[in-house]
Short mmCIF file of C-alpha atoms in Angstrom, two decimals:
data_model
loop_
_atom_site.label_atom_id
_atom_site.label_comp_id
_atom_site.label_asym_id
_atom_site.label_seq_id
_atom_site.Cartn_x
_atom_site.Cartn_y
_atom_site.Cartn_z
CA UNK A 1 28.92 71.20 7.88
CA UNK A 2 27.03 72.92 4.70
CA UNK A 3 24.30 71.10 2.74
CA UNK A 4 22.89 72.46 -0.24
CA UNK A 5 19.54 72.13 -2.14
CA UNK A 6 20.43 69.67 -4.62
CA UNK A 7 21.98 67.55 -2.20
CA UNK A 8 19.08 67.01 -0.17
CA UNK A 9 16.81 66.33 -3.18
CA UNK A 10 18.41 64.59 -4.16
CA UNK A 11 18.89 62.02 -0.21
CA UNK A 12 15.07 62.57 -0.01
CA UNK A 13 14.32 61.25 -3.58
CA UNK A 14 16.45 58.24 -2.61
CA UNK A 15 14.82 57.18 0.59
CA UNK A 16 11.03 57.51 -1.58
CA UNK A 17 12.94 54.82 -3.49
CA UNK A 18 14.04 52.43 -0.33
CA UNK A 19 10.38 52.83 1.18
CA UNK A 20 8.88 52.00 -2.38
CA UNK A 21 11.43 48.69 -1.90
CA UNK A 22 10.27 47.91 0.68
CA UNK A 23 6.80 48.55 0.53
CA UNK A 24 7.36 46.36 -2.54
CA UNK A 25 9.10 43.21 -0.90
CA UNK A 26 6.10 43.24 1.79
CA UNK A 27 3.31 42.87 -0.41
CA UNK A 28 5.07 40.63 -2.69
CA UNK A 29 2.69 37.24 -1.31
CA UNK A 30 -0.19 39.08 -2.76
CA UNK A 31 0.60 38.50 -6.19
CA UNK A 32 3.98 40.98 -6.90
CA UNK A 33 6.17 39.32 -9.02
CA UNK A 34 9.63 37.47 -8.23
CA UNK A 35 11.89 35.88 -9.84
CA UNK A 36 11.10 32.55 -10.66
CA UNK A 37 12.21 29.31 -8.18
CA UNK A 38 12.11 28.12 -4.64
CA UNK A 39 10.54 29.97 -2.69
CA UNK A 40 10.62 29.38 1.89
CA UNK A 41 7.24 30.05 4.50
CA UNK A 42 7.59 31.84 6.83
CA UNK A 43 10.45 34.36 5.04
CA UNK A 44 10.50 38.48 5.40
CA UNK A 45 12.51 39.15 1.53
CA UNK A 46 10.03 37.49 -0.09
CA UNK A 47 7.87 37.97 2.56
CA UNK A 48 5.51 34.95 3.39
CA UNK A 49 4.40 34.66 6.53
CA UNK A 50 1.31 31.81 5.14
CA UNK A 51 1.70 29.20 2.83
CA UNK A 52 -1.62 30.13 0.72
CA UNK A 53 1.16 33.74 0.13
CA UNK A 54 3.47 31.58 -1.19
CA UNK A 55 0.92 30.02 -3.31
CA UNK A 56 -1.23 32.61 -4.72
CA UNK A 57 2.80 34.21 -6.50
CA UNK A 58 2.70 32.30 -9.71
CA UNK A 59 6.83 32.07 -9.71
CA UNK A 60 6.99 29.82 -6.84
CA UNK A 61 8.12 26.32 -7.07
CA UNK A 62 8.15 25.07 -5.21
CA UNK A 63 7.36 26.05 -1.79
CA UNK A 64 9.32 24.68 1.06
CA UNK A 65 7.61 25.33 4.09
CA UNK A 66 9.82 25.56 6.96
CA UNK A 67 8.40 23.72 10.46
CA UNK A 68 6.14 25.00 13.11
CA UNK A 69 2.09 25.62 13.23
CA UNK A 70 0.43 27.27 10.87
CA UNK A 71 -3.53 27.89 11.36
CA UNK A 72 -4.92 27.99 8.01
CA UNK A 73 -7.59 26.38 4.71
CA UNK A 74 -4.86 26.60 1.56
CA UNK A 75 -6.03 26.34 -2.15
CA UNK A 76 -3.76 26.21 -4.82
CA UNK A 77 -4.42 26.35 -8.28
CA UNK A 78 -1.67 25.85 -9.87
CA UNK A 79 0.87 22.85 -10.69
CA UNK A 80 3.44 23.32 -7.79
CA UNK A 81 5.69 20.82 -5.58
CA UNK A 82 4.61 22.20 -1.39
CA UNK A 83 6.81 20.06 0.60
CA UNK A 84 7.06 20.20 4.07
CA UNK A 85 9.95 20.08 6.92
CA UNK A 86 9.85 15.95 6.09
CA UNK A 87 9.35 16.11 2.69
CA UNK A 88 10.84 12.75 1.38
CA UNK A 89 10.00 11.16 4.73
CA UNK A 90 7.67 8.14 4.84
CA UNK A 91 4.61 8.90 7.64
CA UNK A 92 4.24 5.79 8.54
CA UNK A 93 6.33 5.90 12.72
CA UNK A 94 8.24 8.73 11.60
CA UNK A 95 9.83 11.19 14.90
CA UNK A 96 11.51 14.73 14.46
CA UNK A 97 9.94 18.21 13.18
CA UNK A 98 6.92 18.52 12.04
CA UNK A 99 5.29 21.53 9.29
CA UNK A 100 1.77 21.26 11.19
CA UNK A 101 -1.40 22.75 9.04
CA UNK A 102 -4.10 23.34 10.67
CA UNK A 103 -7.62 23.61 9.16
CA UNK A 104 -8.91 27.70 10.77
CA UNK A 105 -12.13 27.08 9.56
CA UNK A 106 -13.68 24.95 12.09
CA UNK A 107 -17.49 25.02 9.35
CA UNK A 108 -18.45 24.64 5.82
CA UNK A 109 -16.68 21.68 5.03
CA UNK A 110 -13.29 23.10 4.36
CA UNK A 111 -10.29 20.99 3.56
CA UNK A 112 -6.65 21.55 5.06
CA UNK A 113 -5.61 21.44 1.90
CA UNK A 114 -7.42 21.75 -1.22
CA UNK A 115 -5.96 20.73 -4.86
CA UNK A 116 -7.53 22.50 -7.79
CA UNK A 117 -5.01 21.76 -9.59
CA UNK A 118 -3.10 19.32 -11.46
CA UNK A 119 0.39 17.72 -10.92
CA UNK A 120 0.77 19.04 -7.56
CA UNK A 121 2.47 17.83 -5.91
CA UNK A 122 1.63 17.62 -1.16
CA UNK A 123 5.59 15.74 0.92
CA UNK A 124 5.70 15.80 4.63
CA UNK A 125 3.37 17.94 5.59
CA UNK A 126 1.13 17.24 9.60
CA UNK A 127 -2.35 18.06 9.47
CA UNK A 128 -5.57 18.08 11.75
CA UNK A 129 -9.04 19.40 11.02
CA UNK A 130 -11.39 19.48 13.78
CA UNK A 131 -14.99 20.54 12.29
CA UNK A 132 -18.06 21.64 13.74
CA UNK A 133 -20.40 21.74 11.14
CA UNK A 134 -20.04 20.15 7.45
CA UNK A 135 -17.55 17.30 7.10
CA UNK A 136 -14.15 17.21 7.69
CA UNK A 137 -11.47 16.96 4.99
CA UNK A 138 -8.09 16.62 5.25
CA UNK A 139 -7.07 17.08 1.39
CA UNK A 140 -9.20 17.13 -0.99
CA UNK A 141 -8.22 17.08 -5.41
CA UNK A 142 -10.89 18.21 -7.00
CA UNK A 143 -11.67 17.29 -10.86
CA UNK A 144 -8.32 18.39 -12.39
CA UNK A 145 -6.31 17.48 -10.02
CA UNK A 146 -4.82 14.58 -12.49
CA UNK A 147 -1.78 13.45 -11.93
CA UNK A 148 -1.68 14.23 -8.17
CA UNK A 149 1.09 12.35 -5.54
CA UNK A 150 0.39 12.93 -1.81
CA UNK A 151 3.54 11.07 -0.20
CA UNK A 152 3.98 11.47 3.81
CA UNK A 153 2.73 13.27 4.58
CA UNK A 154 1.01 12.71 8.78
CA UNK A 155 -2.78 12.90 8.49
CA UNK A 156 -4.02 13.50 12.48
CA UNK A 157 -7.53 14.23 14.35
CA UNK A 158 -9.65 15.36 11.22
CA UNK A 159 -13.01 14.85 12.23
CA UNK A 160 -16.67 16.35 13.08
CA UNK A 161 -19.44 17.22 15.19
CA UNK A 162 -22.18 17.57 12.64
CA UNK A 163 -24.54 14.26 13.10
CA UNK A 164 -26.39 15.67 9.67
CA UNK A 165 -26.76 13.99 6.53
CA UNK A 166 -23.45 16.58 5.38
CA UNK A 167 -21.47 15.16 9.18
CA UNK A 168 -18.70 13.06 7.25
CA UNK A 169 -15.02 12.35 8.05
CA UNK A 170 -12.12 11.82 5.01
CA UNK A 171 -8.34 11.77 5.71
CA UNK A 172 -7.83 11.79 1.33
CA UNK A 173 -10.92 13.01 -0.55
CA UNK A 174 -10.98 13.01 -4.99
CA UNK A 175 -14.02 14.49 -5.77
CA UNK A 176 -15.61 13.08 -8.33
CA UNK A 177 -13.29 11.67 -11.06
CA UNK A 178 -9.44 13.37 -11.17
CA UNK A 179 -7.31 10.38 -13.25
CA UNK A 180 -3.40 8.61 -12.13
CA UNK A 181 -3.48 10.05 -8.83
CA UNK A 182 -0.86 8.42 -6.41
CA UNK A 183 -1.51 8.71 -2.87
CA UNK A 184 1.94 7.03 -0.79
CA UNK A 185 3.50 6.13 1.63
CA UNK A 186 1.31 8.49 4.90
CA UNK A 187 -0.14 8.24 8.35
CA UNK A 188 -4.00 8.42 8.27
CA UNK A 189 -5.10 8.13 11.66
CA UNK A 190 -7.97 9.32 13.81
CA UNK A 191 -11.00 9.93 11.70
CA UNK A 192 -14.17 10.40 12.92
CA UNK A 193 -17.73 11.35 11.43
CA UNK A 194 -20.90 10.07 12.07
CA UNK A 195 -21.76 9.68 8.84
CA UNK A 196 -19.27 7.88 7.09
CA UNK A 197 -15.35 7.99 8.13
CA UNK A 198 -13.02 7.10 5.82
CA UNK A 199 -8.55 7.15 5.92
CA UNK A 200 -9.20 7.69 1.92
CA UNK A 201 -12.44 8.80 -0.33
CA UNK A 202 -13.35 8.37 -4.51
CA UNK A 203 -16.18 9.74 -4.72
CA UNK A 204 -18.59 10.36 -6.15
CA UNK A 205 -21.44 8.08 -6.09
CA UNK A 206 -23.14 11.19 -8.74
CA UNK A 207 -20.16 11.52 -10.27
CA UNK A 208 -20.08 11.43 -14.44
CA UNK A 209 -16.66 10.81 -14.86
CA UNK A 210 -14.45 8.11 -14.25
CA UNK A 211 -11.49 8.69 -11.79
CA UNK A 212 -8.43 5.88 -13.71
CA UNK A 213 -5.10 4.70 -12.56
CA UNK A 214 -5.80 5.21 -9.00
CA UNK A 215 -2.41 4.10 -6.86
CA UNK A 216 -3.25 3.92 -2.98
CA UNK A 217 -0.03 2.54 -1.90
CA UNK A 218 2.37 2.61 1.18
CA UNK A 219 -0.47 4.23 3.72
CA UNK A 220 -1.40 3.19 7.34
CA UNK A 221 -4.37 3.95 7.76
CA UNK A 222 -5.74 3.78 11.59
CA UNK A 223 -8.35 4.69 14.31
CA UNK A 224 -11.12 5.09 12.18
CA UNK A 225 -14.25 5.80 13.08
CA UNK A 226 -18.04 6.16 12.23
CA UNK A 227 -20.67 6.50 15.35
CA UNK A 228 -23.83 6.30 12.88
CA UNK A 229 -22.88 4.70 9.27
CA UNK A 230 -19.88 3.17 7.97
CA UNK A 231 -15.67 2.65 9.17
CA UNK A 232 -13.36 2.67 5.45
CA UNK A 233 -9.26 1.83 5.03
CA UNK A 234 -9.77 2.75 1.19
CA UNK A 235 -13.16 3.42 -0.25
CA UNK A 236 -14.16 3.95 -4.09
CA UNK A 237 -18.45 4.80 -5.16
CA UNK A 238 -16.38 6.87 -7.74
CA UNK A 239 -20.12 6.20 -9.80
CA UNK A 240 -22.07 3.38 -7.96
CA UNK A 241 -21.05 1.96 -11.26
CA UNK A 242 -22.32 3.71 -14.31
CA UNK A 243 -18.78 4.27 -14.88
CA UNK A 244 -15.15 2.28 -15.50
CA UNK A 245 -12.66 2.91 -12.85
CA UNK A 246 -9.56 0.91 -13.98
CA UNK A 247 -6.38 1.07 -13.20
CA UNK A 248 -6.81 0.87 -9.44
CA UNK A 249 -4.05 -0.66 -7.91
CA UNK A 250 -3.98 -1.22 -4.05
CA UNK A 251 -1.45 -2.60 -1.93
CA UNK A 252 1.05 -2.84 0.72
CA UNK A 253 -0.89 -0.87 2.99
CA UNK A 254 -1.77 -1.92 6.52
CA UNK A 255 -5.86 -1.06 7.75
CA UNK A 256 -6.06 -1.75 11.71
CA UNK A 257 -9.45 -0.38 14.37
CA UNK A 258 -11.31 0.73 12.23
CA UNK A 259 -15.08 0.70 14.29
CA UNK A 260 -18.76 1.28 12.65
CA UNK A 261 -21.63 2.81 14.17
CA UNK A 262 -22.89 0.37 10.32
CA UNK A 263 -20.68 -2.12 9.08
CA UNK A 264 -16.31 -1.63 9.29
CA UNK A 265 -14.87 -2.37 4.68
CA UNK A 266 -11.39 -1.87 5.47
CA UNK A 267 -11.23 -1.84 0.83
CA UNK A 268 -14.63 -1.52 -0.28
CA UNK A 269 -15.09 -1.39 -4.25
CA UNK A 270 -18.35 -0.13 -4.15
CA UNK A 271 -18.91 0.84 -7.88
CA UNK A 272 -16.49 -1.15 -11.86
CA UNK A 273 -12.83 -1.17 -10.77
CA UNK A 274 -12.20 -3.49 -14.18
CA UNK A 275 -9.07 -4.91 -13.03
CA UNK A 276 -8.89 -3.88 -9.37
CA UNK A 277 -5.82 -4.70 -7.84
CA UNK A 278 -5.72 -5.21 -4.32
CA UNK A 279 -2.59 -7.28 -2.40
CA UNK A 280 -0.31 -6.81 0.49
CA UNK A 281 -1.68 -5.47 2.30
CA UNK A 282 -2.75 -6.17 6.70
CA UNK A 283 -5.97 -5.65 7.46
CA UNK A 284 -6.92 -5.81 11.39
CA UNK A 285 -9.04 -4.79 13.78
CA UNK A 286 -11.81 -4.71 11.99
CA UNK A 287 -15.19 -3.81 14.58
CA UNK A 288 -18.92 -3.10 13.42
CA UNK A 289 -23.02 -4.86 15.10
CA UNK A 290 -24.29 -7.98 12.97
CA UNK A 291 -27.17 -7.61 11.50
CA UNK A 292 -30.11 -10.60 11.23
CA UNK A 293 -27.30 -12.81 12.63
CA UNK A 294 -24.54 -11.43 9.84
CA UNK A 295 -20.48 -10.10 10.25
CA UNK A 296 -20.66 -6.47 8.25
CA UNK A 297 -17.60 -6.01 9.01
CA UNK A 298 -15.46 -6.45 5.55
CA UNK A 299 -11.84 -6.90 5.07
CA UNK A 300 -11.96 -6.98 0.83
CA UNK A 301 -16.25 -5.64 -0.15
CA UNK A 302 -17.26 -6.54 -3.46
CA UNK A 303 -20.58 -4.29 -3.96
CA UNK A 304 -21.75 -1.99 -7.20
CA UNK A 305 -19.43 -3.65 -9.08
CA UNK A 306 -20.54 -5.32 -12.22
CA UNK A 307 -16.95 -6.17 -13.19
CA UNK A 308 -15.94 -7.17 -9.24
CA UNK A 309 -14.80 -11.07 -10.67
CA UNK A 310 -11.92 -9.38 -13.30
CA UNK A 311 -10.27 -8.28 -10.09
CA UNK A 312 -7.49 -9.67 -8.09
CA UNK A 313 -7.12 -9.87 -4.43
CA UNK A 314 -3.82 -11.89 -3.48
CA UNK A 315 -0.95 -12.24 -0.59
CA UNK A 316 -2.83 -9.86 2.09
CA UNK A 317 -2.89 -11.03 5.27
CA UNK A 318 -6.43 -11.51 6.91
CA UNK A 319 -6.16 -10.75 10.79
CA UNK A 320 -9.84 -10.42 11.32
CA UNK A 321 -10.48 -13.23 13.25
CA UNK A 322 -14.05 -15.51 12.55
CA UNK A 323 -15.39 -12.67 13.42
CA UNK A 324 -15.28 -11.14 10.05
CA UNK A 325 -15.28 -11.67 6.40
CA UNK A 326 -11.93 -11.68 5.13
CA UNK A 327 -13.51 -11.30 0.86
CA UNK A 328 -16.87 -11.31 0.97
CA UNK A 329 -19.24 -10.23 -2.70
CA UNK A 330 -22.68 -8.75 -2.24
CA UNK A 331 -25.24 -11.25 -2.97
CA UNK A 332 -26.71 -8.62 -5.21
CA UNK A 333 -23.96 -9.64 -8.23
CA UNK A 334 -23.54 -13.21 -7.27
CA UNK A 335 -27.40 -14.13 -8.30
CA UNK A 336 -27.54 -16.90 -9.10
CA UNK A 337 -24.34 -18.42 -7.73
CA UNK A 338 -23.01 -20.16 -10.72
CA UNK A 339 -21.85 -16.55 -11.52
CA UNK A 340 -17.84 -16.16 -12.18
CA UNK A 341 -15.72 -15.72 -9.39
CA UNK A 342 -12.92 -13.65 -7.66
CA UNK A 343 -9.47 -14.39 -7.53
CA UNK A 344 -8.71 -15.03 -3.58
CA UNK A 345 -6.14 -17.04 -3.65
CA UNK A 346 -2.90 -16.59 -1.88
CA UNK A 347 -4.41 -14.92 0.60
CA UNK A 348 -3.25 -15.89 4.33
CA UNK A 349 -7.68 -16.28 6.74
CA UNK A 350 -5.63 -16.06 10.35
CA UNK A 351 -5.88 -19.86 10.07
CA UNK A 352 -3.26 -22.25 8.43
CA UNK A 353 -6.75 -24.26 6.85
CA UNK A 354 -8.05 -21.26 5.43
CA UNK A 355 -11.17 -19.40 5.04
CA UNK A 356 -15.13 -20.05 7.00
CA UNK A 357 -17.83 -20.62 6.15
CA UNK A 358 -17.47 -21.47 2.96
CA UNK A 359 -14.13 -22.92 3.17
CA UNK A 360 -12.91 -25.65 4.88
CA UNK A 361 -11.62 -23.56 8.36
CA UNK A 362 -13.59 -22.95 11.62
CA UNK A 363 -10.79 -20.48 12.80
CA UNK A 364 -9.77 -19.06 9.67
CA UNK A 365 -11.66 -15.07 8.32
CA UNK A 366 -15.18 -15.81 6.48
CA UNK A 367 -14.80 -16.18 3.00
CA UNK A 368 -18.45 -15.35 0.54
CA UNK A 369 -19.63 -17.54 -2.58
CA UNK A 370 -18.09 -16.45 -6.63
CA UNK A 371 -14.36 -16.12 -4.31
CA UNK A 372 -12.07 -18.03 -5.92
CA UNK A 373 -9.58 -18.85 -2.08
CA UNK A 374 -8.25 -22.42 -2.86
CA UNK A 375 -4.98 -22.79 -2.79
CA UNK A 376 -4.22 -20.15 0.47
CA UNK A 377 -0.76 -18.80 2.44
CA UNK A 378 -0.48 -21.21 5.27
CA UNK A 379 1.69 -19.06 7.39
CA UNK A 380 1.75 -15.27 7.14
CA UNK A 381 2.26 -13.20 3.70
CA UNK A 382 5.76 -12.59 2.83
CA UNK A 383 6.40 -15.62 4.07
CA UNK A 384 3.82 -18.31 3.65
CA UNK A 385 3.09 -20.73 1.42
CA UNK A 386 0.35 -20.87 -1.12
CA UNK A 387 -0.23 -24.09 -1.22
CA UNK A 388 -3.41 -25.02 1.38
CA UNK A 389 -6.54 -26.70 0.21
CA UNK A 390 -4.28 -28.44 -2.42
CA UNK A 391 -6.11 -31.96 -2.90
CA UNK A 392 -5.47 -32.86 -6.65
CA UNK A 393 -2.82 -36.21 -6.40
CA UNK A 394 0.65 -34.82 -7.12
CA UNK A 395 4.69 -35.32 -6.54
CA UNK A 396 7.45 -32.74 -6.03
CA UNK A 397 10.92 -34.99 -5.11
CA UNK A 398 14.48 -33.88 -6.36
CA UNK A 399 18.08 -33.96 -4.80
CA UNK A 400 21.41 -31.34 -5.99
CA UNK A 401 23.64 -28.44 -5.84
CA UNK A 402 22.70 -25.01 -5.89
CA UNK A 403 24.90 -21.61 -5.52
CA UNK A 404 24.92 -20.54 -1.83
CA UNK A 405 23.99 -16.71 -0.15
CA UNK A 406 27.61 -15.80 -0.94
CA UNK A 407 26.84 -11.99 -2.07
CA UNK A 408 30.18 -10.52 -3.54
CA UNK A 409 30.55 -6.93 -2.18
CA UNK A 410 33.18 -4.49 -4.00
CA UNK A 411 36.07 -2.68 -1.89
CA UNK A 412 33.01 0.26 -1.63
CA UNK A 413 30.43 -1.81 -0.65
CA UNK A 414 28.22 -0.96 -3.45
CA UNK A 415 26.54 -5.49 -4.63
CA UNK A 416 28.12 -6.73 -7.60
CA UNK A 417 26.29 -9.79 -7.90
CA UNK A 418 23.02 -10.90 -6.67
CA UNK A 419 23.59 -13.62 -3.79
CA UNK A 420 24.33 -17.06 -4.82
CA UNK A 421 24.75 -16.12 -8.68
CA UNK A 422 28.37 -16.46 -8.64
CA UNK A 423 29.64 -18.53 -6.78
CA UNK A 424 32.99 -20.46 -7.47
CA UNK A 425 32.02 -24.55 -7.70
CA UNK A 426 35.86 -25.95 -6.38
CA UNK A 427 34.48 -24.63 -3.33
CA UNK A 428 31.96 -27.27 -2.31
CA UNK A 429 31.38 -24.83 1.11
CA UNK A 430 30.17 -22.48 -2.10
CA UNK A 431 27.53 -24.26 -2.84
CA UNK A 432 24.26 -25.21 -0.96
CA UNK A 433 22.64 -28.40 -1.01
CA UNK A 434 18.93 -29.87 -0.98
CA UNK A 435 16.82 -33.42 -1.11
CA UNK A 436 13.46 -32.74 -0.49
CA UNK A 437 9.92 -34.83 -1.14
CA UNK A 438 6.31 -33.39 -1.11
CA UNK A 439 3.07 -35.50 -2.10
CA UNK A 440 -0.40 -34.88 -2.06
CA UNK A 441 -3.21 -36.12 -0.48
CA UNK A 442 -3.38 -36.29 1.56
CA UNK A 443 0.56 -33.63 3.15
CA UNK A 444 3.27 -36.00 3.32
CA UNK A 445 7.11 -35.38 2.70
CA UNK A 446 10.20 -34.15 3.73
CA UNK A 447 13.18 -31.56 3.33
CA UNK A 448 17.27 -31.08 4.01
CA UNK A 449 19.03 -28.12 2.86
CA UNK A 450 21.88 -27.48 4.11
CA UNK A 451 24.85 -23.90 2.92
CA UNK A 452 27.16 -24.33 4.76
CA UNK A 453 29.17 -21.43 4.39
CA UNK A 454 25.66 -19.14 5.22
CA UNK A 455 25.64 -21.28 8.37
CA UNK A 456 22.20 -22.16 7.79
CA UNK A 457 20.68 -25.58 8.39
CA UNK A 458 17.34 -26.74 6.69
CA UNK A 459 14.71 -29.64 8.31
CA UNK A 460 11.58 -29.74 7.57
CA UNK A 461 9.77 -30.49 10.85
CA UNK A 462 5.80 -30.12 8.27
CA UNK A 463 5.09 -30.40 4.64
CA UNK A 464 1.84 -29.10 3.14
CA UNK A 465 0.96 -28.61 -1.53
CA UNK A 466 2.66 -29.14 -3.45
CA UNK A 467 0.40 -26.74 -4.98
CA UNK A 468 1.29 -27.41 -9.36
CA UNK A 469 1.14 -25.21 -12.78
CA UNK A 470 1.90 -26.28 -15.92
CA UNK A 471 4.33 -24.18 -17.49
CA UNK A 472 7.98 -23.76 -15.51
CA UNK A 473 7.82 -20.30 -14.80
CA UNK A 474 11.90 -20.60 -15.90
CA UNK A 475 11.27 -22.04 -18.69
CA UNK A 476 7.81 -21.53 -20.38
CA UNK A 477 8.83 -22.61 -23.79
CA UNK A 478 10.16 -26.16 -23.02
CA UNK A 479 7.30 -28.88 -23.05
CA UNK A 480 5.75 -30.70 -20.72
CA UNK A 481 7.75 -27.96 -18.36
CA UNK A 482 5.84 -27.25 -14.79
CA UNK A 483 6.29 -25.33 -11.65
CA UNK A 484 5.47 -26.20 -8.30
CA UNK A 485 5.60 -24.39 -4.60
CA UNK A 486 6.13 -26.20 -1.72
CA UNK A 487 4.68 -25.65 2.28
CA UNK A 488 4.95 -25.94 5.39
CA UNK A 489 7.48 -25.66 9.32
CA UNK A 490 10.80 -26.26 9.41
CA UNK A 491 14.04 -26.06 12.07
CA UNK A 492 16.31 -23.15 10.83
CA UNK A 493 20.00 -24.43 12.94
CA UNK A 494 22.47 -22.37 12.81
CA UNK A 495 25.18 -22.35 15.79
CA UNK A 496 24.22 -19.72 16.83
CA UNK A 497 21.04 -21.26 17.46
CA UNK A 498 17.75 -23.12 16.62
CA UNK A 499 14.72 -21.63 16.24
CA UNK A 500 10.85 -23.32 14.17
CA UNK A 501 9.77 -20.69 10.92
CA UNK A 502 7.75 -21.59 7.33
CA UNK A 503 9.24 -22.23 4.49
CA UNK A 504 7.81 -21.98 1.58
CA UNK A 505 10.27 -23.56 -2.09
CA UNK A 506 9.47 -22.61 -5.14
CA UNK A 507 10.65 -25.73 -8.15
CA UNK A 508 11.15 -25.57 -11.77
CA UNK A 509 10.54 -29.82 -13.42
CA UNK A 510 12.92 -28.33 -17.12
CA UNK A 511 12.81 -31.45 -18.10
CA UNK A 512 15.90 -34.17 -19.08
CA UNK A 513 18.22 -33.90 -17.80
CA UNK A 514 17.70 -31.68 -15.21
CA UNK A 515 20.86 -28.93 -15.64
CA UNK A 516 18.17 -25.91 -16.79
CA UNK A 517 15.60 -27.25 -13.02
CA UNK A 518 15.52 -24.46 -10.65
CA UNK A 519 15.24 -24.64 -7.27
CA UNK A 520 15.20 -21.74 -4.88
CA UNK A 521 14.15 -20.85 -0.90
CA UNK A 522 12.54 -18.61 1.57
CA UNK A 523 12.75 -18.59 5.39
CA UNK A 524 11.28 -15.80 8.11
CA UNK A 525 15.13 -14.99 8.40
CA UNK A 526 16.99 -16.29 5.22
CA UNK A 527 16.17 -17.14 1.40
CA UNK A 528 18.83 -18.25 -1.61
CA UNK A 529 17.15 -18.59 -4.65
CA UNK A 530 14.48 -15.45 -4.22
CA UNK A 531 12.64 -14.43 -5.69
CA UNK A 532 14.31 -15.69 -8.60
CA UNK A 533 14.47 -19.74 -7.78
CA UNK A 534 18.42 -20.37 -9.27
CA UNK A 535 19.98 -22.53 -11.37
CA UNK A 536 20.84 -26.18 -10.40
CA UNK A 537 24.61 -26.75 -10.36
CA UNK A 538 23.60 -30.79 -10.58
CA UNK A 539 21.23 -32.59 -9.19
CA UNK A 540 17.25 -32.91 -10.85
CA UNK A 541 13.20 -31.99 -9.98
CA UNK A 542 10.76 -34.20 -11.09
CA UNK A 543 7.08 -33.29 -10.31
CA UNK A 544 4.40 -35.98 -10.67
CA UNK A 545 0.25 -35.04 -11.09
#
C-alpha cells in the first residue's frame, strides 16, 4: 500500500496533538485548569493522585476522596468542601470503609489538614498524626478560617514524643481567633503528649483577636493523656482573659477518660467567655494528682474569666465521683466569696443528693463556691427532674385528663399530628387520667397516671420537689400563673412487665377554672405532653407556695 507524504505529516501532527493532550491531563493536578465542578481522588482523568493535587486545582469543588490510605499533609488555601468516604455519617460509633489521611511529616508540628481560608468544610475522614518533634495536630484552623465546619471525622492517634515546651497535642486546634467555627459529630480519641493534650483547643493565650460564635456539639472525646501537664476535652484560652470570646456553645458532647500529669479540665474556660453555654454534656473518668490535698480534676473549670458568672452550665451529667469537681471557679475570680455566681443549676452530680462539699452530698461530685447548684437533677439527664435541694414550702395538687399518647400517621407513615394532640373525646381510652399531690418540706406526695390506649400505668414510689416558678410557661401573661416541676421514682406497669424508672412531671396552674392548665410526664421509656405539656381536657392544677 502506498502512503503519501502529506498523509504521513497529517498523521504525525495528530499524534503530537494526542501526546500534548495526555501531558495536559497528567499535569492538571498541578494547576492546569479543568471545567469547574466535583473532583474525585484518586483519579486518572483528570490526574489527581493526592488530596493536595485536587485542592491545588481551583476548579475542583467539592472534592470527593475515596476510601483508602493517603500519606500526606494537606493545606487548604481556598473555600471548598472536602468529603471523605464517610461524609454525612456521624463519627461516634461508626463502622465501614474510611478515607484515612496520615500525616507524612513527623517533624516540626505539621497538622494533617491546615485550613487557611474561609468557609471550608471537612467531612467524613479518619485522621492520624504521630509526631517526633513539635506539636501534634489533627486539623488546624488558621485565623482566616472563619466559617469552617469540621464534622463527622474520626481523629485517632494524635501524639508527640517531644518533651520540650513545644510538645503539645490537640486533635482540633483553632489558632488565634477564627470565628463562626463549627465542630460537629466528630470522634476525637487517643491524644497524647508530655505537655497539655486537648481534644478541641481554641487558642492562643497571646492572641489579641477574639474567637466568637464557636459551636462544639455532638462530639465524642476520649482517652486524652498528658504525662506532665493538663488533659482537656475542650479548652479555650484565646487572649487569656483580655479578649471577649462571646457566643461559645459546648453542647451534647461525651467526654471521658482524661488523664493528666498535672491537672484535668474536661471543659476548660480559661479566658473571657461571656454568655458561654455548656449543656447536655456527659463527663466521666477524670484522673489527675491532687495538689496540696485538693482535687485538680474538674468537669467545667472557669479561670482568667472575668465574666464567668454570665455562663450557663445546665443539664450536664457529672459522673466523676466525689474525687473530682463538677463545676469549679478559680479562687482569684471569687474573692470575696460574695462575688456573683455562675448558673450551675439542673445538673446531675452523680448522686440524688447533689454535689459536695459545699453542697449537702457526701458522694456527689464536688462544687466550688460561687456556683448556683440548687435545684439539681435527682437522676441523670435527660430524664432526671430538676428538683433537688428544693426547700421552700410548697404544695402542688392536680387531677384530670389529657389526650392519650396516640400519634396519627398517614398511610405512608408520615407523622400528621404531635402525639396526644388530637384525641377522640368520645373514647375514654384515648385519654390519659392522672391525680397527684406533692408537698415540701420535707418532700412527700403521690402520683397515679393511666394511659389506657398506650397500656401504661405509672405509680410513684417516691416524690421529690416541687420546684415552683412564675409565671406559667403556657400562660405567661395570666396574672398569678405558676409552673411546677415534680420528680421522683415510679413503678411503670405494662401488660408486658413492670419496671422502676425515674419520672418528671411539669405542670402549669393558669388560674380558675383550670381549662388552660397543662400537664406533661416523662419516664425513661414513656412520655406524654413532652416536651410541651398538654392542655387538660378536664380537671384542675393547684400550685401554692
